[in-house]
Short mmCIF file of N, CA and C in Angstrom, two decimals:
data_model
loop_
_atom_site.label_atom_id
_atom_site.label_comp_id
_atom_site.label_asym_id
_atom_site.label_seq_id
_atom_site.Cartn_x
_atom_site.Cartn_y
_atom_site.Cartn_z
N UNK M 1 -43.94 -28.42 -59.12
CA UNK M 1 -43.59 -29.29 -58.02
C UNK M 1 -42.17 -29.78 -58.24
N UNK M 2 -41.29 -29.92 -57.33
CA UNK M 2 -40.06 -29.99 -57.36
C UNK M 2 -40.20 -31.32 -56.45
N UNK M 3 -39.17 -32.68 -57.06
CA UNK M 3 -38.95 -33.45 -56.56
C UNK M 3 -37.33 -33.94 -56.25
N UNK M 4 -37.21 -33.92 -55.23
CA UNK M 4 -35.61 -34.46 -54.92
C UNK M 4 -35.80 -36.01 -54.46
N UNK M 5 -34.71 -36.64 -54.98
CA UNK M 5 -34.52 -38.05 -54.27
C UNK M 5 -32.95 -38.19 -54.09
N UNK M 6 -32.78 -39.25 -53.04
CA UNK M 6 -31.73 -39.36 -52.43
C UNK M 6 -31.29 -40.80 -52.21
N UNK M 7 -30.89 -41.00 -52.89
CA UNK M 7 -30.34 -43.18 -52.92
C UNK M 7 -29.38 -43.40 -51.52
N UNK M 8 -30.23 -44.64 -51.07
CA UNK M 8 -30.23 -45.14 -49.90
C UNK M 8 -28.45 -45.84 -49.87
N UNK M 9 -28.03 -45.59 -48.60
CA UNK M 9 -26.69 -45.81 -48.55
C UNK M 9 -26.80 -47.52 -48.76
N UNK M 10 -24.98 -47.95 -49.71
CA UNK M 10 -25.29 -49.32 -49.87
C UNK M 10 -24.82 -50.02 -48.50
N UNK M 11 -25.62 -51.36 -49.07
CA UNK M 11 -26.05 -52.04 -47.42
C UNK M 11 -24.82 -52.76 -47.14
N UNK M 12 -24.68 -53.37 -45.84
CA UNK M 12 -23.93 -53.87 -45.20
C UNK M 12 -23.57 -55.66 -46.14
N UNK M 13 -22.27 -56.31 -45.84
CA UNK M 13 -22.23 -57.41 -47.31
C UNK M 13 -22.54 -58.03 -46.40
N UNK M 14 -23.19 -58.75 -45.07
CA UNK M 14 -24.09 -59.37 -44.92
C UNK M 14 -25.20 -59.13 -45.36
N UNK M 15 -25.91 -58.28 -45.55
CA UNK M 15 -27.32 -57.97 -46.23
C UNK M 15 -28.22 -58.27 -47.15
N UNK M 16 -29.03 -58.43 -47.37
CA UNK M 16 -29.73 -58.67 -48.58
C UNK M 16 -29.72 -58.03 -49.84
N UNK M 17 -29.23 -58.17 -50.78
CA UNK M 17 -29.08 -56.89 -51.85
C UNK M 17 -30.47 -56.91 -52.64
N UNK M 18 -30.79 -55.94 -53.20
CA UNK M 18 -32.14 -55.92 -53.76
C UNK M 18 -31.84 -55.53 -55.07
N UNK M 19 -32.57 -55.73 -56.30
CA UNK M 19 -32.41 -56.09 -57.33
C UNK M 19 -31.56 -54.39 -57.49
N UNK M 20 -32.53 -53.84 -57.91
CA UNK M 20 -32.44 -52.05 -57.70
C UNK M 20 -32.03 -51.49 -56.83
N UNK M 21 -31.31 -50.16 -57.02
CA UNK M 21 -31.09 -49.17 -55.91
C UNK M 21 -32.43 -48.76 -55.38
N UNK M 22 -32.60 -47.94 -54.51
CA UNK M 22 -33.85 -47.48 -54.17
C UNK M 22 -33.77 -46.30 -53.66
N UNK M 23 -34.52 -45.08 -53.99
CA UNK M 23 -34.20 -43.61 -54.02
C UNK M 23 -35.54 -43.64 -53.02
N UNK M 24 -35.08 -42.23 -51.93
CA UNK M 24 -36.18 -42.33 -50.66
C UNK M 24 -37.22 -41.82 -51.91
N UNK M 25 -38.48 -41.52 -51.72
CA UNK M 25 -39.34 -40.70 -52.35
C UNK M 25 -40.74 -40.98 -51.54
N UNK M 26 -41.03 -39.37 -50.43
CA UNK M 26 -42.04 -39.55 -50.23
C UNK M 26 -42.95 -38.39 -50.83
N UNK M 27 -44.37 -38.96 -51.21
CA UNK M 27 -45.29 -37.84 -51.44
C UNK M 27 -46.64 -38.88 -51.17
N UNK M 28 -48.20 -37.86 -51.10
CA UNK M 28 -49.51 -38.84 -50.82
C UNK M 28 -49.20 -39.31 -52.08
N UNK M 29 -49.98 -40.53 -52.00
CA UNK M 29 -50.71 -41.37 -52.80
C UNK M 29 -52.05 -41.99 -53.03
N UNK M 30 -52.87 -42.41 -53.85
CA UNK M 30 -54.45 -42.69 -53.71
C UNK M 30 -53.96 -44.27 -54.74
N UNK M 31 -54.64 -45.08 -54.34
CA UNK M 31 -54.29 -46.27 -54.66
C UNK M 31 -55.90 -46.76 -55.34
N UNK M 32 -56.18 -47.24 -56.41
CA UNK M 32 -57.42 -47.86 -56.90
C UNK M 32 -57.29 -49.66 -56.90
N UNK M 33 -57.68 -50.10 -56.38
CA UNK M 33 -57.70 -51.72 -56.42
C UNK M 33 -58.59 -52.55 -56.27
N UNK M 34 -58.64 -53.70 -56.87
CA UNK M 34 -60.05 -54.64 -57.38
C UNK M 34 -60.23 -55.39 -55.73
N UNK M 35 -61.35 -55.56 -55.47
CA UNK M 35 -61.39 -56.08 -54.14
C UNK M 35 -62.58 -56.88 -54.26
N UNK M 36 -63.25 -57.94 -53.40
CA UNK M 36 -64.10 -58.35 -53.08
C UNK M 36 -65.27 -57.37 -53.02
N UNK M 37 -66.14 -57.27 -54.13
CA UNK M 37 -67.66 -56.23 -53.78
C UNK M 37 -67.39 -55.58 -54.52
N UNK M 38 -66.18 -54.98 -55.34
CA UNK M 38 -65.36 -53.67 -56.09
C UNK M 38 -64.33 -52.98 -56.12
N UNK M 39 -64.08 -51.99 -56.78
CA UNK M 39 -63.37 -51.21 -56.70
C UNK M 39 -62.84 -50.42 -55.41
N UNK M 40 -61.76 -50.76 -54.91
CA UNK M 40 -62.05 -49.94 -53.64
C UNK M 40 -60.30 -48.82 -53.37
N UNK M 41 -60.67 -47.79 -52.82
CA UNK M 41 -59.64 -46.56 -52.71
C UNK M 41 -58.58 -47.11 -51.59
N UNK M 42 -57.22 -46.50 -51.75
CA UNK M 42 -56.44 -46.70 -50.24
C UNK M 42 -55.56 -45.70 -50.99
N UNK M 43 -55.62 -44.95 -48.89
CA UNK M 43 -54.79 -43.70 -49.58
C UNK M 43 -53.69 -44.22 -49.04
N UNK M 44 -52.31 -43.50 -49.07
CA UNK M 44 -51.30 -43.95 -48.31
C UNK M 44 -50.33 -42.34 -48.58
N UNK M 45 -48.70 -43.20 -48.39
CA UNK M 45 -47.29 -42.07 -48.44
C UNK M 45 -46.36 -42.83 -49.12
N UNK M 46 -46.20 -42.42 -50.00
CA UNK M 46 -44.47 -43.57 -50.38
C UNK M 46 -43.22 -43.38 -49.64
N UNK M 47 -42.66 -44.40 -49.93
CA UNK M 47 -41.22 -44.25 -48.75
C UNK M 47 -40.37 -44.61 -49.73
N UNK M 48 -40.27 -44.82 -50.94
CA UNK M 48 -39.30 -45.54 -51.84
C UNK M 48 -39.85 -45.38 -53.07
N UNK M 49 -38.50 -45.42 -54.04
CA UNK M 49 -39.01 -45.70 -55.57
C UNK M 49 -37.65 -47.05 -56.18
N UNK M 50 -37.88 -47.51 -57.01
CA UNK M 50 -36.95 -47.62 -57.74
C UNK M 50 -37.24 -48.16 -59.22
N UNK M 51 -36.62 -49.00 -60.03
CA UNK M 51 -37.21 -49.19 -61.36
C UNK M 51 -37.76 -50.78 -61.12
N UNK M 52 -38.05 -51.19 -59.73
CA UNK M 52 -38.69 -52.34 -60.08
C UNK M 52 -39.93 -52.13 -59.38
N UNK M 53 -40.43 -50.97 -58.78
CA UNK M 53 -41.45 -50.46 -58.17
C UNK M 53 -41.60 -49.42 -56.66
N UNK M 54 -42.89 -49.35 -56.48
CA UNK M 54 -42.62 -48.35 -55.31
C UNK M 54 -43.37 -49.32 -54.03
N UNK M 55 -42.49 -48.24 -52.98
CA UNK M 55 -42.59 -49.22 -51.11
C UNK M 55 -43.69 -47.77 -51.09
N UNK M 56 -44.67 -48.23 -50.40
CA UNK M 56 -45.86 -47.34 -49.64
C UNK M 56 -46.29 -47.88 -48.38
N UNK M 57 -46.69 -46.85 -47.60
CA UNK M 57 -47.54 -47.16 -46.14
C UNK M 57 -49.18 -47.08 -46.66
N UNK M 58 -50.15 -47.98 -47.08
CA UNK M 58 -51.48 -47.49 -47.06
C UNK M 58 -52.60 -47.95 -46.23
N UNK M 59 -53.51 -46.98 -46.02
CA UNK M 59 -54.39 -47.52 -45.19
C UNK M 59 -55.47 -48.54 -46.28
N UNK M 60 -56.18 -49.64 -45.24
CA UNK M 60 -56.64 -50.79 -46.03
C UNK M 60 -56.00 -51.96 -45.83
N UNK M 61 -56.19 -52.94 -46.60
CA UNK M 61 -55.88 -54.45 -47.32
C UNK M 61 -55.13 -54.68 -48.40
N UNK M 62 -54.23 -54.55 -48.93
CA UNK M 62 -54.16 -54.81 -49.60
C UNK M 62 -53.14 -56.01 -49.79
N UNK M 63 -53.36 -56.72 -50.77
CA UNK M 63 -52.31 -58.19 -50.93
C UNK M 63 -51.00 -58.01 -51.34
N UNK M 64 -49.93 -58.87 -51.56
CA UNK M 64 -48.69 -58.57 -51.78
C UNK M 64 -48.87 -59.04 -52.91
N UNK M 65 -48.86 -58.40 -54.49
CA UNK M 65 -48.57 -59.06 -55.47
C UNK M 65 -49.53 -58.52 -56.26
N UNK M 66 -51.11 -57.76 -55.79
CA UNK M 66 -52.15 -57.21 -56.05
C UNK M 66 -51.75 -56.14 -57.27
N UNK M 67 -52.62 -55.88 -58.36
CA UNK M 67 -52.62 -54.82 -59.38
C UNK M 67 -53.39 -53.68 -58.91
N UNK M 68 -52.50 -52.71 -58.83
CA UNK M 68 -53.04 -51.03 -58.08
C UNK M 68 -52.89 -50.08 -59.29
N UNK M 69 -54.28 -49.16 -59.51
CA UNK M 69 -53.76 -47.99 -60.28
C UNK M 69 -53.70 -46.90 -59.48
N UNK M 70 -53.06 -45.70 -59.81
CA UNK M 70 -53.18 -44.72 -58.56
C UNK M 70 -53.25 -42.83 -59.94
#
């Protein structure tokens, strides 16, 4: 499997700067997370990586701040 990434042009100096650069990176993903009742799955796509974590679209609930294994 061959992965390319491509770092997002820098932003405008009104903008918000974010800690990290952020390289596009999409591929599926399966997400495992503790929920009310159990363990429960969410699949999703990533749209981002960088070294302070990854941006995903997933289907489900999940919280902002939540511990995911995938």
């Amino acid at each position: 499997m061959k992965f390319e990434f491509a770092l997002a042009p820098a932003p405008p100096e009104n903008a918000v700067v974010r800690r990290y650069r952020r390289a596009l990176f999409s591929v599926p993903v399966t997400f495992h997370h503790l929920a009310a009742g159990g363990v429960r799955t969410s699949r999703g796509i990533s749209l981002d990586i960088s070294e302070g974590g990854l941006g995903a679209l997933v289907q489900g609930n999940l919280e902002v701040g939540e511990t995911v294994s995938g």
